[in-house]
Short mmCIF file of C-alpha atoms in Angstrom, two decimals:
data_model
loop_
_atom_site.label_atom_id
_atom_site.label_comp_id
_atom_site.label_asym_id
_atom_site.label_seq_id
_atom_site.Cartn_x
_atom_site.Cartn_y
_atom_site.Cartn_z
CA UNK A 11 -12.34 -15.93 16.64
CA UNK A 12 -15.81 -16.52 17.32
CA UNK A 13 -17.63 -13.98 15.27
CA UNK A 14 -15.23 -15.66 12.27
CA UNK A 15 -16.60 -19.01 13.55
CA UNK A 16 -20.21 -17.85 13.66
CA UNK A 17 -20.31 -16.37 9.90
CA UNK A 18 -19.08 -19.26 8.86
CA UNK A 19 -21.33 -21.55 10.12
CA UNK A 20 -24.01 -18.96 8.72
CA UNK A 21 -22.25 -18.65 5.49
CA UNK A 22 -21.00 -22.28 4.85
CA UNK A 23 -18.56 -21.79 2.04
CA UNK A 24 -19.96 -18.20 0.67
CA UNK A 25 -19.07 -14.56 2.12
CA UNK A 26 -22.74 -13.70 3.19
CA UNK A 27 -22.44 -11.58 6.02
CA UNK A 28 -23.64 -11.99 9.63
CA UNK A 29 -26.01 -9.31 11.33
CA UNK A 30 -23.55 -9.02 14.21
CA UNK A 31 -22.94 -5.87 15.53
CA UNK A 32 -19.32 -4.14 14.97
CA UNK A 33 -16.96 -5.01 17.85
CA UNK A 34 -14.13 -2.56 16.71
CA UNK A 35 -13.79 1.49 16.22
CA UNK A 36 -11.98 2.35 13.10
CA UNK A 37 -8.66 4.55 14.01
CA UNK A 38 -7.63 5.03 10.79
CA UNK A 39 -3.70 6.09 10.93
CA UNK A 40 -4.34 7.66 7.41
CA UNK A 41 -7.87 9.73 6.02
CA UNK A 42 -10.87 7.76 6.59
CA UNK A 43 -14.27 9.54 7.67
CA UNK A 44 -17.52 7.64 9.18
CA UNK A 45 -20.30 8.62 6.55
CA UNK A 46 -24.14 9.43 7.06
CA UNK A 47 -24.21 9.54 3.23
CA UNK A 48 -21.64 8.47 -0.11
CA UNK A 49 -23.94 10.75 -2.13
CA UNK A 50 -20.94 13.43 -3.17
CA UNK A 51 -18.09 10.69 -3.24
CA UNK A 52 -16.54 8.83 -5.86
CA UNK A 53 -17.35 5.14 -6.19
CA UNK A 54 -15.61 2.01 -7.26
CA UNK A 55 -17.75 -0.77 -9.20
CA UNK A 56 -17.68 -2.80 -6.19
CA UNK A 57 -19.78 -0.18 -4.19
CA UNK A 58 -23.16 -1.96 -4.15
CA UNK A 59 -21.14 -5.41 -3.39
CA UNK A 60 -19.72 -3.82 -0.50
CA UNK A 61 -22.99 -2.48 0.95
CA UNK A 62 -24.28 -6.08 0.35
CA UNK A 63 -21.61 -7.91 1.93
CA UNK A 64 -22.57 -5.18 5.31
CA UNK A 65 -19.04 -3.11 4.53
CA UNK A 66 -19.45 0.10 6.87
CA UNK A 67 -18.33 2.74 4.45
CA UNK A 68 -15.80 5.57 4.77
CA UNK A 69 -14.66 8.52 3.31
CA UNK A 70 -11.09 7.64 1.93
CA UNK A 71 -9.35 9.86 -0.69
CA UNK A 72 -12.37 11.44 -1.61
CA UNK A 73 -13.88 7.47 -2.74
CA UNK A 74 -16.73 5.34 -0.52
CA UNK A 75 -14.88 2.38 0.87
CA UNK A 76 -15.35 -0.20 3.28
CA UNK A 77 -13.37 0.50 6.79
CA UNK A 78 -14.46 -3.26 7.74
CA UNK A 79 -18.05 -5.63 7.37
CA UNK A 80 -20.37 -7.03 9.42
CA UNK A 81 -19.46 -10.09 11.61
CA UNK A 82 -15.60 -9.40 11.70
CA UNK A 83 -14.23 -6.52 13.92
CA UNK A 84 -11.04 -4.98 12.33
CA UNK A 85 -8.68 -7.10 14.26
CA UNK A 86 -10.35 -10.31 13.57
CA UNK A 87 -10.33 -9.48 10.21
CA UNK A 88 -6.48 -8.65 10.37
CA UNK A 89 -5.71 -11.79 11.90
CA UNK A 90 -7.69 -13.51 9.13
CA UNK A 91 -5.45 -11.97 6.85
CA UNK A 92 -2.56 -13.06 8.52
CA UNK A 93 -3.34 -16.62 8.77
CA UNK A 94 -5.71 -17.31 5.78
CA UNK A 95 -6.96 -14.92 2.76
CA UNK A 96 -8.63 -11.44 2.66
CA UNK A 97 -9.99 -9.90 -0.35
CA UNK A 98 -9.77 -5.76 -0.34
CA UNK A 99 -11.27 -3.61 -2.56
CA UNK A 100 -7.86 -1.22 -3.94
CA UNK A 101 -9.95 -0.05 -7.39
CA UNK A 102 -9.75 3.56 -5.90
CA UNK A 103 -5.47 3.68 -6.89
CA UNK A 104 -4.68 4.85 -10.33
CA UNK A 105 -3.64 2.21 -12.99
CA UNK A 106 -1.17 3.80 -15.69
CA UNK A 107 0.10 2.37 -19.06
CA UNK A 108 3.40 3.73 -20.56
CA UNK A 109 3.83 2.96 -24.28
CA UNK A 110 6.69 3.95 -26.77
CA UNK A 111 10.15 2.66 -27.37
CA UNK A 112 11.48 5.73 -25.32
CA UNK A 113 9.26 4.40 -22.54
CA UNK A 114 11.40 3.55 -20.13
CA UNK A 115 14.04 6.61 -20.86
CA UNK A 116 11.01 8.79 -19.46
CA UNK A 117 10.30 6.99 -16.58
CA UNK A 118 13.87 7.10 -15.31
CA UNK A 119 13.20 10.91 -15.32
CA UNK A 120 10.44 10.86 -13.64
CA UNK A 121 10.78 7.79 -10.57
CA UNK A 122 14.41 7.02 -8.89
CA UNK A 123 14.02 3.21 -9.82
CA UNK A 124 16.07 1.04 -12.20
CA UNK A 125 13.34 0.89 -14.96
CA UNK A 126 15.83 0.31 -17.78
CA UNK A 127 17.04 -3.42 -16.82
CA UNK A 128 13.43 -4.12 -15.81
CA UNK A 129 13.32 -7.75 -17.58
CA UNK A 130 9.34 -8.59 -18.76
CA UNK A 131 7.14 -9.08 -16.09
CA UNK A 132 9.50 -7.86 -13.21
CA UNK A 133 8.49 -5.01 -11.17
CA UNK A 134 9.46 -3.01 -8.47
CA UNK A 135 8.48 -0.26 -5.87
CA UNK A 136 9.79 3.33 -6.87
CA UNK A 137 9.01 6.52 -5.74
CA UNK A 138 8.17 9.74 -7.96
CA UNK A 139 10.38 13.15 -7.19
CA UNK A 140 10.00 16.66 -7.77
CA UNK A 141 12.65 18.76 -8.29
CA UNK A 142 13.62 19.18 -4.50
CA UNK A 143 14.20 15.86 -4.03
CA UNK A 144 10.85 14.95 -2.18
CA UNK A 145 8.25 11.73 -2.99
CA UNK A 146 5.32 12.83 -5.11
CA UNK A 147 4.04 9.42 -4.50
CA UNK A 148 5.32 5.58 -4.28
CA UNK A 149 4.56 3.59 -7.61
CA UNK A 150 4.32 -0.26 -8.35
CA UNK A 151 6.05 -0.10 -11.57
CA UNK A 152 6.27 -3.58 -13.38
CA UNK A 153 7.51 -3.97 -17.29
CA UNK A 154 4.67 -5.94 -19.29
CA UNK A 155 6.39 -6.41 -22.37
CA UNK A 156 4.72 -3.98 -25.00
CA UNK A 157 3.77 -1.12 -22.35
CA UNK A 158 4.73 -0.33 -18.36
CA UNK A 159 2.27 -1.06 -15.78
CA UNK A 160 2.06 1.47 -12.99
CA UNK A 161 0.10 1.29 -10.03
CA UNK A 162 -0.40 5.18 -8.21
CA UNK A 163 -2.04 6.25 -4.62
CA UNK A 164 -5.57 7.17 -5.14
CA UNK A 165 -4.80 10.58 -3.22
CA UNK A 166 -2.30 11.09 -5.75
CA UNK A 167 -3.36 10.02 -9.36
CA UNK A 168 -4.77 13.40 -10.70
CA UNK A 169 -1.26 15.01 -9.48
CA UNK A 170 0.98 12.12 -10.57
CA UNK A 171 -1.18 12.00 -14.25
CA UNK A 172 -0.44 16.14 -14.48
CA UNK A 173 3.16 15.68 -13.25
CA UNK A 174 3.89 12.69 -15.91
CA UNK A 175 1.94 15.26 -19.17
CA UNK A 176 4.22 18.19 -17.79
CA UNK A 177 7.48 15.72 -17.92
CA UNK A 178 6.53 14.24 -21.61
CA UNK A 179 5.55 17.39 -22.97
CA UNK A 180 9.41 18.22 -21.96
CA UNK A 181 11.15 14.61 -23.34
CA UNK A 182 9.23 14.43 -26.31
CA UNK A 183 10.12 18.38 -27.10
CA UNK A 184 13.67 16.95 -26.87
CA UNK A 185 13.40 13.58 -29.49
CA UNK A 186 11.51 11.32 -27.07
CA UNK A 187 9.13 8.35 -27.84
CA UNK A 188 7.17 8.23 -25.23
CA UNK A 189 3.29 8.44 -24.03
CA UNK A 190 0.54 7.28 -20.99
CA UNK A 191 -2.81 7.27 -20.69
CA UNK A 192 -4.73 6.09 -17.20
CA UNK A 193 -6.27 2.26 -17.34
CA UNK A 194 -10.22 3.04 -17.85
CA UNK A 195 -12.30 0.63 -17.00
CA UNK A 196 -10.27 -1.63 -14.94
CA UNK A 197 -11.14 -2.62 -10.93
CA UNK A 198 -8.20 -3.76 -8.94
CA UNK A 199 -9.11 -6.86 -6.20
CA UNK A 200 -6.28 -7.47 -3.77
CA UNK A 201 -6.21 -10.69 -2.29
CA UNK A 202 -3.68 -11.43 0.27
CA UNK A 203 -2.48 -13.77 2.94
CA UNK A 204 -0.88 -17.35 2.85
CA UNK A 205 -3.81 -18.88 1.20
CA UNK A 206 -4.00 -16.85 -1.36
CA UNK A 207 -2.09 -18.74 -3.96
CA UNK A 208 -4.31 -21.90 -3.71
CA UNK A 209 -7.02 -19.72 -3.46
CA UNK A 210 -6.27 -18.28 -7.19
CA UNK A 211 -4.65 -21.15 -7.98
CA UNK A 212 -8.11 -22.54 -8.13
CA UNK A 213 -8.97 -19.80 -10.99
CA UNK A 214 -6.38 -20.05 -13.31
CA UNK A 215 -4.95 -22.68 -15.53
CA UNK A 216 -1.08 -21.32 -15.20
CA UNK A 217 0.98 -22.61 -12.11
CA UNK A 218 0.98 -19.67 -9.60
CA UNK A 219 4.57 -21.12 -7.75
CA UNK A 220 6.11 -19.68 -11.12
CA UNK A 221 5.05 -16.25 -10.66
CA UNK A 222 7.61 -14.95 -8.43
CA UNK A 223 7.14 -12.03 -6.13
CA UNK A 224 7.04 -8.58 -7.53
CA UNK A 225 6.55 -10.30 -10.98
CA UNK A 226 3.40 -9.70 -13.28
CA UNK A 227 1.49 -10.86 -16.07
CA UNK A 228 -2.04 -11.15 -18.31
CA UNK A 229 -4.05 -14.47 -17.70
CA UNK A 230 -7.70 -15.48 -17.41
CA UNK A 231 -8.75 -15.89 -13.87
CA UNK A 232 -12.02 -17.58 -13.86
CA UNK A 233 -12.19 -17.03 -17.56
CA UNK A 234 -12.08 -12.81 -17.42
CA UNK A 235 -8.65 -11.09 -18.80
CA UNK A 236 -6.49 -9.92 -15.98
CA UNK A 237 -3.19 -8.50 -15.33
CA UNK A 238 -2.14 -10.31 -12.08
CA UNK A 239 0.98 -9.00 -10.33
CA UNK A 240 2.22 -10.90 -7.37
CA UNK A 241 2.03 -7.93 -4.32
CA UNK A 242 0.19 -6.30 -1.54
CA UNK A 243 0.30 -3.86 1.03
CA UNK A 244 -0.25 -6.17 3.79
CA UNK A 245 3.09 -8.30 4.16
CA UNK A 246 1.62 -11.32 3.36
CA UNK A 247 1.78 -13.09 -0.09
CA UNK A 248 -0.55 -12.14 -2.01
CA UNK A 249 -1.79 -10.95 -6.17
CA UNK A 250 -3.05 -7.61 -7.01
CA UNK A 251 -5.77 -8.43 -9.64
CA UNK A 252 -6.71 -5.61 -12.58
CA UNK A 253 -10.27 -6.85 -13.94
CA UNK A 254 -12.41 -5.02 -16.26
CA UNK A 255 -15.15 -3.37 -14.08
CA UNK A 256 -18.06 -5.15 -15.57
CA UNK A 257 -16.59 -8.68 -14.30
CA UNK A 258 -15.25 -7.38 -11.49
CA UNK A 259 -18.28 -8.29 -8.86
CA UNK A 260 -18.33 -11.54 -10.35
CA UNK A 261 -14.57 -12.33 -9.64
CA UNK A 262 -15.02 -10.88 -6.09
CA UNK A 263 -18.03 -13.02 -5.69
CA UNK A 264 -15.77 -16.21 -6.58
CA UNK A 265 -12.91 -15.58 -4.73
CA UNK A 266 -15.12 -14.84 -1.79
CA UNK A 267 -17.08 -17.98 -2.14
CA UNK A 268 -13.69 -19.95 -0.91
CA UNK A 269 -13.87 -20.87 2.43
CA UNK A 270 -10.48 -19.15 3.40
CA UNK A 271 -11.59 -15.79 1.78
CA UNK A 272 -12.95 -13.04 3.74
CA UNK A 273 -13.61 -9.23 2.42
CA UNK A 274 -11.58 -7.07 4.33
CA UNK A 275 -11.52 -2.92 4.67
CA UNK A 276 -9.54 -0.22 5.44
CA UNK A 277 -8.91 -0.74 8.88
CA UNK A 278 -7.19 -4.27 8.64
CA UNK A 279 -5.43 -2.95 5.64
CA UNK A 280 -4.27 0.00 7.75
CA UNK A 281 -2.95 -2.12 10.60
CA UNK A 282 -1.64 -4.50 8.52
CA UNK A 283 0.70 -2.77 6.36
CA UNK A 284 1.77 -1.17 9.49
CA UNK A 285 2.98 -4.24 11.09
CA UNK A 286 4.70 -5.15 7.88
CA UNK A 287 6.50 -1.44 8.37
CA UNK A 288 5.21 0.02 4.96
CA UNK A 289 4.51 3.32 4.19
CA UNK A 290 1.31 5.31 3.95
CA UNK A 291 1.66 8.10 1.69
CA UNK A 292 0.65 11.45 3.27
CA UNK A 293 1.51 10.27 6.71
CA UNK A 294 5.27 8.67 6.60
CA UNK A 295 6.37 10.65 3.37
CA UNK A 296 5.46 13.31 0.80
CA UNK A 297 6.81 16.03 -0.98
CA UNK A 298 8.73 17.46 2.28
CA UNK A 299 10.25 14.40 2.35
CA UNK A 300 13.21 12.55 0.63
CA UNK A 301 13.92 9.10 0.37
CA UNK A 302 16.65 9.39 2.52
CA UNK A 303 15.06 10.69 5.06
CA UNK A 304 12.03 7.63 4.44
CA UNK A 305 14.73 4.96 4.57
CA UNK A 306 13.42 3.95 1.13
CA UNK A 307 17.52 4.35 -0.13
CA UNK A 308 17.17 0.40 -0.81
CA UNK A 309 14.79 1.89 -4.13
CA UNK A 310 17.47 3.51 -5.57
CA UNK A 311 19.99 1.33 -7.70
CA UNK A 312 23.61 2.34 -7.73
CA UNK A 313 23.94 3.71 -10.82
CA UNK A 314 20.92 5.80 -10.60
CA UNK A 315 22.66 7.26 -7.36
CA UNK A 316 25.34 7.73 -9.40
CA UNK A 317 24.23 9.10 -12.67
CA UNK A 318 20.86 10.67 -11.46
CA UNK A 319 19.02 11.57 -14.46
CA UNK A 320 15.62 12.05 -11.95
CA UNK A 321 13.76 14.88 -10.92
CA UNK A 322 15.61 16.38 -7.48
CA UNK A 323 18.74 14.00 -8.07
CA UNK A 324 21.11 16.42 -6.94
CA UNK A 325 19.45 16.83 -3.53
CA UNK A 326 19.17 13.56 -2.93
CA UNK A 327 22.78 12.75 -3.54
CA UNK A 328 23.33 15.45 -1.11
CA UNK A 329 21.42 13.73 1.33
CA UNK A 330 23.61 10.84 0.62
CA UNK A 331 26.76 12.07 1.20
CA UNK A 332 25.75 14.51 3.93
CA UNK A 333 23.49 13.05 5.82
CA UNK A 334 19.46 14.07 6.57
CA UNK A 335 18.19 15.83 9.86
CA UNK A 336 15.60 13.15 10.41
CA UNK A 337 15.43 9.45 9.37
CA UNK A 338 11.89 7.20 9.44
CA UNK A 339 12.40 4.66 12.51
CA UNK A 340 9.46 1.89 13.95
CA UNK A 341 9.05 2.03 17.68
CA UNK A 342 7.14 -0.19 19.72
CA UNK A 343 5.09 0.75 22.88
CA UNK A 344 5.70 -2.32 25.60
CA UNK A 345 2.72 -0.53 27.63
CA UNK A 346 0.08 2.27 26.91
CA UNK A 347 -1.87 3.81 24.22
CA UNK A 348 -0.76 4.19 20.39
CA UNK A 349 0.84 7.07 19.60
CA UNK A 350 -0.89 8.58 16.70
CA UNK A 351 0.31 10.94 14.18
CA UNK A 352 1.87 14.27 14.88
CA UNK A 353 2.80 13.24 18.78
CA UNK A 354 5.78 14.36 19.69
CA UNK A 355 8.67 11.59 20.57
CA UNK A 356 11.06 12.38 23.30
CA UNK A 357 14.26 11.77 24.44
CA UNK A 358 14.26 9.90 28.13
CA UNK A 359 15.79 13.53 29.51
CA UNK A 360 12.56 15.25 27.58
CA UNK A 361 13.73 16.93 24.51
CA UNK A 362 11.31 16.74 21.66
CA UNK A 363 13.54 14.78 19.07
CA UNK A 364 10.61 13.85 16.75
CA UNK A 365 7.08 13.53 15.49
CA UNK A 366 5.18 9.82 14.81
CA UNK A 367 3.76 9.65 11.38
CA UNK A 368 1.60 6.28 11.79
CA UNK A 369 0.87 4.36 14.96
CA UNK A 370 -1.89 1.68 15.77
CA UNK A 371 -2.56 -1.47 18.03
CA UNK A 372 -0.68 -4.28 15.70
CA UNK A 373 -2.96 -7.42 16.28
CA UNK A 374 -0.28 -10.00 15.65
CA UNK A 375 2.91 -8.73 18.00
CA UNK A 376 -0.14 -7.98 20.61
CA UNK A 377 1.59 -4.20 21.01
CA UNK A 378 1.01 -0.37 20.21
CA UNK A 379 3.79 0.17 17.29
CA UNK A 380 4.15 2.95 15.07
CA UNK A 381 6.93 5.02 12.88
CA UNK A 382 8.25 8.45 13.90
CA UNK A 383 10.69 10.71 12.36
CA UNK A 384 13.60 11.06 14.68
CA UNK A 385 16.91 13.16 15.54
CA UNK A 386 20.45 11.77 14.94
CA UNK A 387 21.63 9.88 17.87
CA UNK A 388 17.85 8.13 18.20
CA UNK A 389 17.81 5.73 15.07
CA UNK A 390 19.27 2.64 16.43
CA UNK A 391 17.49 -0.46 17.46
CA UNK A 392 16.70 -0.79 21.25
CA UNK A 393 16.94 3.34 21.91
CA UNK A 394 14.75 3.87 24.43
CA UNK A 395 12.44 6.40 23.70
CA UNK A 396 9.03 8.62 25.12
CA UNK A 397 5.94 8.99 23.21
CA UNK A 398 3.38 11.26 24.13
CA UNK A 399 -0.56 10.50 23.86
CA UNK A 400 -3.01 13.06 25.54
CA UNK A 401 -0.49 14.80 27.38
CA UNK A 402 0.97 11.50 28.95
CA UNK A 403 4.57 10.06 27.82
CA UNK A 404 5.13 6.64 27.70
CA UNK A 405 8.32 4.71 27.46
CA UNK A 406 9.11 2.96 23.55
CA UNK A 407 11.52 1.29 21.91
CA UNK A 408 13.19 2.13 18.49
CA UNK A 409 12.55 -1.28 16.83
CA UNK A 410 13.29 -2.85 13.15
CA UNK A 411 10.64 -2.98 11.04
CA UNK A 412 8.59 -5.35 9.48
CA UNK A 413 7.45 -5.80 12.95
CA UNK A 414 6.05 -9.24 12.76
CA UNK A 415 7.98 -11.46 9.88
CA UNK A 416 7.40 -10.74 6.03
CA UNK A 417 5.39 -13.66 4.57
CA UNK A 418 6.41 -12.80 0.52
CA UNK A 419 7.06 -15.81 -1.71
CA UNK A 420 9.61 -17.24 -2.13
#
């Protein structure tokens, strides 16, 4: 890595950025835009940090981001990830508090998760339904004693926030205790990869080896009030770190002045949760699609498949017991271009049996991999398969995801 080598020698143990010139293109799997100007978009309170720091700055879900920064091309800066820290910028998602005694009761209407027997400080991935069955949006939901903690897609918060007043209007017409209100003022810092926990470790007075993954809780990180939840999107270990938005350069300035930290954009973030076979919402699922069909069945407990009690329930346990059309699968091109989203996937005799939703270069298995929607018959592991890119088909594979190994604590 010898731009990595180069900034560092510049940088010593700070973040400054090199005046290298970019030696990637962003292809984004999900919306990101090159910008001449950030004028008309939304900003996060890092913005100024990230223009600083030389982040080249996107349109993404309608807020200026960084796709990657000077002195690190997107797959250096993935590979970073993967074998040290990266610090990304995630303030643009939509932090939710649930309060009431009847607090959980309404969320079980609204996500398909097990939120009752949530013990404090666990979380857990769930998905939000309408009334067909299909994902609104995935949620990080995680029970933090007095309130619930959710975590929402950018793209999605002003839906999910009028979806979740339409539902309590309804359970608290019926007896319900319930209310939310969106986080104000809070920045949310993801820093990920294996050196992550030494890297906060170095912030916080607690021992980080007794946070557990997909666990959360409030501490003092460098002295600011946090609510730190042990997560990413990457596949890596990794904390998720809500900091009020007037400390929240300062943190980002700390963390970066580690010598295994690096800031990282949207490009290594897109690559990387691909390789770790994780859903981007608006490409692999949305409201057309069920969680059958996403082969996210694993977020459903068995009572709630049972019992239901959620928004679209009844489809969903139809999907169960009959069967879907078209299942989520990874695939892995040995040689050729990725296939991006909306090509078509082929059987080897030529009939169209699919469309890919997400599909990059993944940096660490050294291949073009993706995820496709795909006929019955085609969902097995080692089905050959054709993708097609500019008119050409290619041979794939139908492959188990994560496609590199998971690095979550354990």
């Amino acid at each position: 890595l010898c731009a990595l080598a180069v900034d560092r020698a510049l940088a010593a143990a700070a973040c400054t950025p090199s005046k290298m010139m970019r030696t990637a293109v962003l292809r984004l799997s999900g919306p990101g835009r090159r910008l001449a100007s950030t004028d008309a978009l939304k900003r996060t309170a890092l913005y100024a940090w990230h223009e600083d720091m030389g982040g080249k700055m996107v349109d993404f879900a309608g807020y200026a981001l960084p796709v990657q920064y000077d002195g690190l091309s997107i797959k250096q800066s993935h590979q970073h990830t993967r074998e040290k820290a990266s610090l990304f910028d995630v303030s643009h998602m939509g932090q939710l508090r649930i309060r009431g005694k009847d607090r959980a009761a309404f969320l079980e209407r609204v996500v398909v998760g097990e939120i009752a027997s949530l013990a404090e400080g666990a979380g857990r991935l769930s998905l939000i339904t309408n009334e067909n069955g299909g994902i609104k949006d995935d949620t990080v939901i995680t029970n933090a004693g007095d309130y619930i903690y959710m975590v929402v897609n950018a793209a999605c918060k002003d839906k999910d926030a009028a979806h979740l007043t339409e539902q309590l209007a309804d359970f608290r017409a019926k007896g319900g205790d319930a209310d939310f209100a969106t986080w104000e003022g809070q920045s949310l810092l993801a820093l990920q990869g294996p050196s992550s926990m030494d890297v906060l470790g170095r912030f916080v007075t607690g021992d980080l080896r007794d946070l557990a993954f997909m666990t959360g809780t409030d501490m003092e990180v460098d002295g600011i009030p946090c609510r730190v939840t042990r997560c990413g999107y990457t596949g890596e270990d990794g904390f998720e770190i809500s900091v009020p938005d007037d400390r929240a350069v300062d943190l980002a300035r700390k963390l970066c002045g580690e010598a295994e930290v690096e800031p990282a954009g949207l490009g290594a973030r897109d690559s990387l949760r691909l390789e770790a076979g994780l859903c981007l919402y608006g490409n692999d699922m949305d409201e057309t699609t069920s969680p059958v069909e996403a082969t996210l069945l694993w977020t459903i407990s068995k009572r709630r498949r049972e019992e239901g009690g959620f928004l679209g329930a009844e489809a969903v346990q139809r999907h169960i017991a009959e069967g879907v059309a078209k299942k989520r699968v990874g695939f892995v091109v040995e040689r050729g271009a990725p296939a991006r989203q909306h090509a078509r996937v082929l059987s080897e005799d030529g009939d169209v049996i699919g469309e890919v939703t997400s599909g990059s270069f993944g940096p660490t298995v050294n291949k073009a991999v993706g995820m496709a929607y795909v006929a019955p018959g085609f969902r097995k592991a080692g089905t050959s398969i054709l993708v097609e890119v500019r008119g050409k088909q290619y041979p794939a594979t139908v492959a188990k995801m994560p496609f590199t190994p998971a690095g979550y604590y354990k």
